[in-house]
PDB file of C-alpha atoms in Angstrom:
ATOM      1  CA  MET M   1      12.358 -37.270 211.491  1.00  0.00           C
ATOM      2  CA  SER M   2      11.518 -34.225 213.563  1.00  0.00           C
ATOM      3  CA  ASP M   3       8.721 -32.022 212.414  1.00  0.00           C
ATOM      4  CA  VAL M   4       9.940 -28.589 211.331  1.00  0.00           C
ATOM      5  CA  ALA M   5       7.963 -25.613 210.378  1.00  0.00           C
ATOM      6  CA  CYS M   6       9.846 -24.100 207.402  1.00  0.00           C
ATOM      7  CA  SER M   7       9.898 -20.391 207.621  1.00  0.00           C
ATOM      8  CA  THR M   8       8.002 -18.066 205.352  1.00  0.00           C
ATOM      9  CA  LEU M   9       9.771 -16.273 202.586  1.00  0.00           C
ATOM     10  CA  SER M  10       9.900 -12.524 202.739  1.00  0.00           C
ATOM     11  CA  PRO M  11      10.565 -10.471 199.649  1.00  0.00           C
ATOM     12  CA  PRO M  12      12.964  -7.602 199.689  1.00  0.00           C
ATOM     13  CA  PRO M  13      11.436  -4.196 200.545  1.00  0.00           C
ATOM     14  CA  VAL M  14       9.843  -2.374 197.542  1.00  0.00           C
ATOM     15  CA  GLY M  15      12.453  -0.248 195.933  1.00  0.00           C
ATOM     16  CA  ALA M  16      15.368  -2.388 197.299  1.00  0.00           C
ATOM     17  CA  ARG M  17      16.257  -3.231 193.733  1.00  0.00           C
ATOM     18  CA  GLY M  18      16.352  -0.056 191.785  1.00  0.00           C
ATOM     19  CA  SER M  19      15.910  -1.653 188.449  1.00  0.00           C
ATOM     20  CA  ASP M  20      12.538  -3.290 189.367  1.00  0.00           C
ATOM     21  CA  PRO M  21       9.572  -1.464 187.753  1.00  0.00           C
ATOM     22  CA  PRO M  22       6.792  -0.327 190.207  1.00  0.00           C
ATOM     23  CA  GLY M  23       4.444  -3.155 191.012  1.00  0.00           C
ATOM     24  CA  MET M  24       6.967  -5.881 190.302  1.00  0.00           C
ATOM     25  CA  ALA M  25       7.688  -6.878 193.849  1.00  0.00           C
ATOM     26  CA  LEU M  26       6.069 -10.165 194.903  1.00  0.00           C
ATOM     27  CA  GLY M  27       4.249 -10.535 198.217  1.00  0.00           C
ATOM     28  CA  SER M  28       5.465 -13.457 200.358  1.00  0.00           C
ATOM     29  CA  ALA M  29       2.232 -15.498 199.831  1.00  0.00           C
ATOM     30  CA  LEU M  30       2.492 -15.216 196.009  1.00  0.00           C
ATOM     31  CA  LEU M  31       6.231 -15.909 196.109  1.00  0.00           C
ATOM     32  CA  GLU M  32       5.567 -19.132 198.061  1.00  0.00           C
ATOM     33  CA  LEU M  33       2.833 -20.174 195.605  1.00  0.00           C
ATOM     34  CA  LEU M  34       5.220 -19.583 192.738  1.00  0.00           C
ATOM     35  CA  LEU M  35       8.008 -21.627 194.272  1.00  0.00           C
ATOM     36  CA  ASP M  36       5.625 -24.452 194.945  1.00  0.00           C
ATOM     37  CA  GLN M  37       5.057 -24.640 191.133  1.00  0.00           C
ATOM     38  CA  VAL M  38       8.828 -24.858 190.359  1.00  0.00           C
ATOM     39  CA  GLY M  39       9.598 -28.416 189.102  1.00  0.00           C
ATOM     40  CA  TYR M  40      12.490 -28.904 191.536  1.00  0.00           C
ATOM     41  CA  GLY M  41      12.535 -29.389 195.257  1.00  0.00           C
ATOM     42  CA  ILE M  42      14.117 -26.208 196.808  1.00  0.00           C
ATOM     43  CA  VAL M  43      15.465 -26.134 200.407  1.00  0.00           C
ATOM     44  CA  CYS M  44      16.986 -22.959 201.852  1.00  0.00           C
ATOM     45  CA  VAL M  45      19.466 -23.387 204.727  1.00  0.00           C
ATOM     46  CA  SER M  46      21.910 -21.537 206.870  1.00  0.00           C
ATOM     47  CA  PRO M  47      25.694 -22.360 206.564  1.00  0.00           C
ATOM     48  CA  ALA M  48      25.079 -24.751 209.419  1.00  0.00           C
ATOM     49  CA  ALA M  49      22.317 -26.493 207.478  1.00  0.00           C
ATOM     50  CA  ALA M  50      19.493 -25.100 209.642  1.00  0.00           C
ATOM     51  CA  VAL M  51      16.368 -25.314 207.433  1.00  0.00           C
ATOM     52  CA  ARG M  52      14.723 -21.962 206.616  1.00  0.00           C
ATOM     53  CA  TYR M  53      12.376 -22.851 203.842  1.00  0.00           C
ATOM     54  CA  CYS M  54      11.159 -25.797 201.799  1.00  0.00           C
ATOM     55  CA  ASN M  55       8.893 -25.628 198.708  1.00  0.00           C
ATOM     56  CA  ALA M  56       6.218 -28.239 198.179  1.00  0.00           C
ATOM     57  CA  LEU M  57       8.393 -30.787 196.260  1.00  0.00           C
ATOM     58  CA  ALA M  58      11.137 -30.447 198.919  1.00  0.00           C
ATOM     59  CA  ARG M  59       8.647 -31.028 201.700  1.00  0.00           C
ATOM     60  CA  ASP M  60       7.499 -34.186 199.968  1.00  0.00           C
ATOM     61  CA  ALA M  61      11.116 -35.310 199.499  1.00  0.00           C
ATOM     62  CA  VAL M  62      12.218 -34.771 203.152  1.00  0.00           C
ATOM     63  CA  ALA M  63       8.979 -36.409 204.391  1.00  0.00           C
ATOM     64  CA  LEU M  64      10.118 -39.614 202.661  1.00  0.00           C
ATOM     65  CA  GLY M  65      13.546 -39.352 204.511  1.00  0.00           C
ATOM     66  CA  VAL M  66      15.640 -40.516 201.550  1.00  0.00           C
ATOM     67  CA  PRO M  67      18.166 -39.254 200.645  1.00  0.00           C
ATOM     68  CA  LEU M  68      17.607 -36.145 202.872  1.00  0.00           C
ATOM     69  CA  ARG M  69      15.649 -35.633 206.055  1.00  0.00           C
ATOM     70  CA  ILE M  70      15.236 -32.975 208.703  1.00  0.00           C
ATOM     71  CA  GLU M  71      16.327 -33.697 212.307  1.00  0.00           C
ATOM     72  CA  ALA M  72      16.091 -31.043 215.015  1.00  0.00           C
ATOM     73  CA  GLY M  73      15.706 -28.429 212.326  1.00  0.00           C
ATOM     74  CA  VAL M  74      18.838 -29.426 210.502  1.00  0.00           C
ATOM     75  CA  LEU M  75      18.974 -30.947 207.080  1.00  0.00           C
ATOM     76  CA  VAL M  76      20.850 -34.262 207.143  1.00  0.00           C
ATOM     77  CA  CYS M  77      21.297 -37.310 204.948  1.00  0.00           C
ATOM     78  CA  ALA M  78      19.521 -40.653 205.409  1.00  0.00           C
ATOM     79  CA  ASP M  79      23.029 -42.128 205.273  1.00  0.00           C
ATOM     80  CA  ARG M  80      24.895 -40.842 208.301  1.00  0.00           C
ATOM     81  CA  HIS M  81      28.207 -41.141 206.514  1.00  0.00           C
ATOM     82  CA  GLU M  82      26.988 -38.687 203.844  1.00  0.00           C
ATOM     83  CA  THR M  83      25.867 -36.043 206.296  1.00  0.00           C
ATOM     84  CA  ALA M  84      29.390 -34.784 206.995  1.00  0.00           C
ATOM     85  CA  ARG M  85      30.031 -34.358 203.288  1.00  0.00           C
ATOM     86  CA  LEU M  86      26.815 -32.451 202.728  1.00  0.00           C
ATOM     87  CA  LEU M  87      27.450 -30.170 205.727  1.00  0.00           C
ATOM     88  CA  ALA M  88      31.007 -29.538 204.477  1.00  0.00           C
ATOM     89  CA  ALA M  89      29.749 -28.708 201.023  1.00  0.00           C
ATOM     90  CA  ILE M  90      27.085 -26.285 202.362  1.00  0.00           C
ATOM     91  CA  ALA M  91      29.689 -24.552 204.536  1.00  0.00           C
ATOM     92  CA  LEU M  92      32.055 -24.229 201.591  1.00  0.00           C
ATOM     93  CA  VAL M  93      29.460 -22.659 199.339  1.00  0.00           C
ATOM     94  CA  ALA M  94      28.530 -20.284 202.094  1.00  0.00           C
ATOM     95  CA  ARG M  95      32.170 -19.257 202.536  1.00  0.00           C
ATOM     96  CA  GLU M  96      33.307 -19.108 198.881  1.00  0.00           C
ATOM     97  CA  ARG M  97      29.950 -17.850 197.347  1.00  0.00           C
ATOM     98  CA  VAL M  98      30.447 -20.272 194.425  1.00  0.00           C
ATOM     99  CA  PRO M  99      27.740 -22.817 193.340  1.00  0.00           C
ATOM    100  CA  ARG M 100      28.584 -26.471 193.507  1.00  0.00           C
ATOM    101  CA  LEU M 101      27.127 -29.806 192.679  1.00  0.00           C
ATOM    102  CA  VAL M 102      27.302 -32.552 195.307  1.00  0.00           C
ATOM    103  CA  SER M 103      26.444 -36.219 194.929  1.00  0.00           C
ATOM    104  CA  ILE M 104      24.871 -37.980 197.897  1.00  0.00           C
ATOM    105  CA  ALA M 105      24.752 -41.734 198.197  1.00  0.00           C
ATOM    106  CA  ALA M 106      21.589 -43.479 199.359  1.00  0.00           C
ATOM    107  CA  GLY M 107      22.176 -47.209 199.250  1.00  0.00           C
ATOM    108  CA  ARG M 108      23.271 -47.976 195.658  1.00  0.00           C
ATOM    109  CA  GLU M 109      21.725 -44.792 194.303  1.00  0.00           C
ATOM    110  CA  LEU M 110      23.321 -41.400 193.828  1.00  0.00           C
ATOM    111  CA  THR M 111      21.316 -38.179 194.136  1.00  0.00           C
ATOM    112  CA  HIS M 112      22.812 -34.957 192.761  1.00  0.00           C
ATOM    113  CA  ILE M 113      22.048 -31.762 194.526  1.00  0.00           C
ATOM    114  CA  SER M 114      22.911 -28.209 193.397  1.00  0.00           C
ATOM    115  CA  LEU M 115      24.098 -25.799 196.064  1.00  0.00           C
ATOM    116  CA  VAL M 116      23.581 -22.180 195.167  1.00  0.00           C
ATOM    117  CA  PRO M 117      24.511 -19.133 197.355  1.00  0.00           C
ATOM    118  CA  LEU M 118      21.596 -16.704 197.275  1.00  0.00           C
ATOM    119  CA  SER M 119      22.355 -13.209 196.167  1.00  0.00           C
ATOM    120  CA  GLY M 120      19.518 -11.342 197.905  1.00  0.00           C
ATOM    121  CA  PRO M 121      17.974 -10.906 201.357  1.00  0.00           C
ATOM    122  CA  MET M 122      15.473 -13.464 202.656  1.00  0.00           C
ATOM    123  CA  GLY M 123      13.387 -13.130 205.850  1.00  0.00           C
ATOM    124  CA  GLY M 124      15.782 -10.538 207.179  1.00  0.00           C
ATOM    125  CA  ALA M 125      18.846 -12.772 206.893  1.00  0.00           C
ATOM    126  CA  ARG M 126      21.953 -11.582 205.219  1.00  0.00           C
ATOM    127  CA  GLN M 127      22.573 -13.009 201.744  1.00  0.00           C
ATOM    128  CA  SER M 128      25.705 -14.892 203.024  1.00  0.00           C
ATOM    129  CA  ASP M 129      23.491 -16.751 205.490  1.00  0.00           C
ATOM    130  CA  CYS M 130      21.309 -18.437 202.878  1.00  0.00           C
ATOM    131  CA  ILE M 131      22.178 -21.403 200.696  1.00  0.00           C
ATOM    132  CA  ALA M 132      19.570 -22.917 198.299  1.00  0.00           C
ATOM    133  CA  LEU M 133      19.706 -26.647 197.641  1.00  0.00           C
ATOM    134  CA  LEU M 134      18.077 -27.604 194.373  1.00  0.00           C
ATOM    135  CA  LEU M 135      17.044 -31.266 194.399  1.00  0.00           C
ATOM    136  CA  GLU M 136      17.082 -33.471 191.317  1.00  0.00           C
ATOM    137  CA  GLN M 137      13.818 -34.456 189.665  1.00  0.00           C
ATOM    138  CA  PRO M 138      12.623 -38.073 190.416  1.00  0.00           C
ATOM    139  CA  HIS M 139      11.736 -38.430 186.714  1.00  0.00           C
ATOM    140  CA  PRO M 140      13.489 -37.229 183.589  1.00  0.00           C
ATOM    141  CA  CYS M 141      10.336 -35.393 182.700  1.00  0.00           C
ATOM    142  CA  PRO M 142       7.516 -35.159 185.294  1.00  0.00           C
ATOM    143  CA  PRO M 143       4.320 -37.221 184.535  1.00  0.00           C
ATOM    144  CA  LEU M 144       2.127 -34.106 184.634  1.00  0.00           C
ATOM    145  CA  ALA M 145       4.237 -32.439 181.954  1.00  0.00           C
ATOM    146  CA  ILE M 146       3.994 -35.578 179.774  1.00  0.00           C
ATOM    147  CA  HIS M 147       0.235 -35.652 180.295  1.00  0.00           C
ATOM    148  CA  TRP M 148      -0.279 -32.058 179.021  1.00  0.00           C
ATOM    149  CA  TYR M 149       2.353 -32.588 176.236  1.00  0.00           C
ATOM    150  CA  GLY M 150       0.185 -35.442 175.049  1.00  0.00           C
ATOM    151  CA  VAL M 151      -2.986 -33.363 175.265  1.00  0.00           C
ATOM    152  CA  ALA M 152      -1.330 -30.515 173.383  1.00  0.00           C
ATOM    153  CA  HIS M 153      -0.337 -32.818 170.518  1.00  0.00           C
ATOM    154  CA  GLY M 154      -3.475 -34.924 170.375  1.00  0.00           C
ATOM    155  CA  LEU M 155      -2.056 -38.211 171.699  1.00  0.00           C
ATOM    156  CA  THR M 156      -4.368 -40.992 172.825  1.00  0.00           C
ATOM    157  CA  SER M 157      -4.263 -42.278 176.413  1.00  0.00           C
ATOM    158  CA  ALA M 158      -2.434 -45.333 175.150  1.00  0.00           C
ATOM    159  CA  GLU M 159       0.119 -43.156 173.289  1.00  0.00           C
ATOM    160  CA  ARG M 160       0.700 -41.103 176.472  1.00  0.00           C
ATOM    161  CA  CYS M 161       1.334 -44.259 178.413  1.00  0.00           C
ATOM    162  CA  VAL M 162       3.924 -45.340 175.799  1.00  0.00           C
ATOM    163  CA  LEU M 163       5.465 -41.835 175.917  1.00  0.00           C
ATOM    164  CA  ASP M 164       5.677 -41.989 179.747  1.00  0.00           C
ATOM    165  CA  ALA M 165       7.390 -45.386 179.496  1.00  0.00           C
ATOM    166  CA  LEU M 166       9.922 -44.171 176.945  1.00  0.00           C
ATOM    167  CA  ASN M 167      10.586 -41.207 179.225  1.00  0.00           C
ATOM    168  CA  GLU M 168      11.379 -43.667 182.060  1.00  0.00           C
ATOM    169  CA  GLY M 169      14.053 -45.356 179.825  1.00  0.00           C
ATOM    170  CA  LEU M 170      12.165 -48.449 178.736  1.00  0.00           C
ATOM    171  CA  GLU M 171      12.751 -50.089 175.445  1.00  0.00           C
ATOM    172  CA  PRO M 172       9.827 -50.780 173.062  1.00  0.00           C
ATOM    173  CA  SER M 173      10.103 -54.469 173.848  1.00  0.00           C
ATOM    174  CA  GLU M 174       9.928 -53.790 177.574  1.00  0.00           C
ATOM    175  CA  ILE M 175       6.918 -51.560 177.089  1.00  0.00           C
ATOM    176  CA  ALA M 176       5.190 -54.316 175.154  1.00  0.00           C
ATOM    177  CA  SER M 177       5.869 -56.822 177.857  1.00  0.00           C
ATOM    178  CA  GLN M 178       4.759 -54.482 180.587  1.00  0.00           C
ATOM    179  CA  CYS M 179       1.495 -53.590 178.812  1.00  0.00           C
ATOM    180  CA  GLY M 180       0.781 -57.060 177.619  1.00  0.00           C
ATOM    181  CA  VAL M 181       0.602 -56.050 173.960  1.00  0.00           C
ATOM    182  CA  ALA M 182       2.520 -57.070 170.832  1.00  0.00           C
ATOM    183  CA  LEU M 183       5.778 -55.239 170.042  1.00  0.00           C
ATOM    184  CA  SER M 184       4.241 -54.216 166.656  1.00  0.00           C
ATOM    185  CA  THR M 185       1.516 -52.379 168.582  1.00  0.00           C
ATOM    186  CA  VAL M 186       3.973 -50.408 170.608  1.00  0.00           C
ATOM    187  CA  ARG M 187       6.033 -49.564 167.429  1.00  0.00           C
ATOM    188  CA  THR M 188       2.863 -48.348 165.737  1.00  0.00           C
ATOM    189  CA  GLN M 189       2.065 -46.171 168.684  1.00  0.00           C
ATOM    190  CA  ILE M 190       5.562 -44.744 168.786  1.00  0.00           C
ATOM    191  CA  ALA M 191       5.363 -43.961 165.003  1.00  0.00           C
ATOM    192  CA  SER M 192       2.032 -42.189 165.581  1.00  0.00           C
ATOM    193  CA  ILE M 193       3.471 -40.119 168.444  1.00  0.00           C
ATOM    194  CA  ARG M 194       6.413 -39.058 166.279  1.00  0.00           C
ATOM    195  CA  SER M 195       4.096 -38.190 163.403  1.00  0.00           C
ATOM    196  CA  LYS M 196       1.825 -36.112 165.553  1.00  0.00           C
ATOM    197  CA  ARG M 197       4.774 -34.225 166.973  1.00  0.00           C
ATOM    198  CA  GLY M 198       6.706 -34.073 163.712  1.00  0.00           C
ATOM    199  CA  VAL M 199       9.988 -35.551 164.956  1.00  0.00           C
ATOM    200  CA  PRO M 200      12.171 -38.045 163.054  1.00  0.00           C
ATOM    201  CA  SER M 201      13.220 -40.395 165.899  1.00  0.00           C
ATOM    202  CA  ILE M 202      12.805 -41.512 169.509  1.00  0.00           C
ATOM    203  CA  VAL M 203      15.949 -39.658 170.441  1.00  0.00           C
ATOM    204  CA  ALA M 204      14.495 -36.405 169.058  1.00  0.00           C
ATOM    205  CA  LEU M 205      11.247 -37.093 170.910  1.00  0.00           C
ATOM    206  CA  LEU M 206      12.999 -37.527 174.204  1.00  0.00           C
ATOM    207  CA  ARG M 207      15.056 -34.354 173.507  1.00  0.00           C
ATOM    208  CA  ASP M 208      11.787 -32.568 173.046  1.00  0.00           C
ATOM    209  CA  LEU M 209      10.543 -33.846 176.454  1.00  0.00           C
ATOM    210  CA  ALA M 210      13.836 -32.776 178.146  1.00  0.00           C
ATOM    211  CA  ARG M 211      13.140 -29.205 176.973  1.00  0.00           C
ATOM    212  CA  LEU M 212       9.679 -28.976 178.492  1.00  0.00           C
ATOM    213  CA  PRO M 213       9.084 -26.383 181.182  1.00  0.00           C
ATOM    214  CA  PRO M 214       8.199 -27.738 184.593  1.00  0.00           C
ATOM    215  CA  VAL M 215       4.561 -28.664 185.172  1.00  0.00           C
ATOM    216  CA  THR M 216       3.928 -29.653 188.817  1.00  0.00           C
ATOM    217  CA  PRO M 217       0.802 -30.627 190.794  1.00  0.00           C
ATOM    218  CA  CYS M 218      -0.947 -27.464 191.788  1.00  0.00           C
ATOM    219  CA  VAL M 219      -1.061 -27.026 195.595  1.00  0.00           C
ATOM    220  CA  VAL M 220      -4.027 -24.916 196.784  1.00  0.00           C
ATOM    221  CA  ALA M 221      -5.216 -24.652 200.298  1.00  0.00           C
ATOM    222  CA  GLY M 222      -3.393 -27.842 201.209  1.00  0.00           C
ATOM    223  CA  PHE M 223      -4.775 -29.970 198.411  1.00  0.00           C
ATOM    224  CA  ARG M 224      -2.664 -31.350 195.625  1.00  0.00           C
ATOM    225  CA  HIS M 225      -4.284 -31.483 192.224  1.00  0.00           C
ATOM    226  CA  GLU M 226      -2.658 -34.303 190.127  1.00  0.00           C
ATOM    227  CA  VAL M 227      -3.106 -35.401 186.521  1.00  0.00           C
ATOM    228  CA  PRO M 228      -6.731 -35.066 185.487  1.00  0.00           C
TER     229      PRO M 228
END
């Protein structure tokens, strides 16, 4: 994968949007910090898939090279056969100005990517020249969000581990086997979690997690602060 310096975001000039109150314009540095806290990888590209910007999660994703990578400044798929489909979808969104969802294969796995035409200027480019790709989350609910959810509701560390496993789709019996404890222990912990949160079932608990706002590792001066 070629190393690519993703460009800096530039906000619209002050007053470019007449409805914005004075002082509401974000500086480019603050805007980049904000986008690095969004719980989705975001890549901004041209209609030809030339990369213009990546937030922190997107930089991590393309560094892995699966399912997306950057080669010679262009966003491509790890699977060469999927690259043509992705490029065609980006060009179509740029032309029709209508958001789309594209599924990219990487081995036996499918990754869903939202393609969104941007409606405002960015770095001097015309709005028709910028397409945002929103990457799917690697987890149904990010681990850091589960950690602070557990703290907010007074869960023990063991209960947070059980909640994390439920979030990953494991059954109580699988959690018991993975943790080396009795199934009755896991069921007791799940009952305690439900009681502390005040929800009637595991389904309701998982629905609660699905509604959580994104909580991502804070990136400050190049250092990533993970779960305490």
